[in-house]
XYZ file of C-alpha atoms in Angstrom:
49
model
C 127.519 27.712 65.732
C 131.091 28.249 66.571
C 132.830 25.602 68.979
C 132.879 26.249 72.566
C 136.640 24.969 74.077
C 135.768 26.428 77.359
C 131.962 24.972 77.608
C 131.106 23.748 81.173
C 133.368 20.575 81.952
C 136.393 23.196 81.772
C 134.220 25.309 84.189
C 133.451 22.897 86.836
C 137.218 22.771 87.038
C 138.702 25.721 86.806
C 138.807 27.311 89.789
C 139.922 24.075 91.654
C 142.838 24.045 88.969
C 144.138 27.646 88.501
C 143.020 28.857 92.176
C 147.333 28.702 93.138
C 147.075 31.871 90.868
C 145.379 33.783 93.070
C 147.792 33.422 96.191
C 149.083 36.051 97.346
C 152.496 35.434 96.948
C 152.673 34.343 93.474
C 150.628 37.885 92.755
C 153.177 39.902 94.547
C 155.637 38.008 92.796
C 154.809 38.359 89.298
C 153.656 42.039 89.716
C 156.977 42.511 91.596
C 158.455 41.265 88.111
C 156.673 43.308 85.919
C 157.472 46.600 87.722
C 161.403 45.564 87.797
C 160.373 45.084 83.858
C 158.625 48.133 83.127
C 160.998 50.517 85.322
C 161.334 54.241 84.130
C 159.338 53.364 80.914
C 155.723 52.568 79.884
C 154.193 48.836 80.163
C 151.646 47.855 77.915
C 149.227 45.243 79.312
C 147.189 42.697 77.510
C 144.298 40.696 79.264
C 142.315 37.966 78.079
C 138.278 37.710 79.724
């Protein structure tokens, strides 16, 4: 059976640790970024989950 690194002690966690993430402003911030980034030309985008 392959390991699990994300079994659930990282679970009970990780919302409480990553939920800054999620605000608002960082959002706006980074997708702000990416636009700037991808301007007049094609953006790929890669997603883990």
């Amino acid at each position: 059976m392959p390991e699990d690194h994300f079994g659930e002690r990282v679970a009970e966690r990780y919302d409480e640790r990553y939920r800054h993430m999620a605000d608002p402003a960082v959002v706006d911030s980074l997708v702000g970024f990416l636009v700037d980034l991808a301007r007049e030309g094609a953006a790929l985008e890669l997603g883990i989950g």
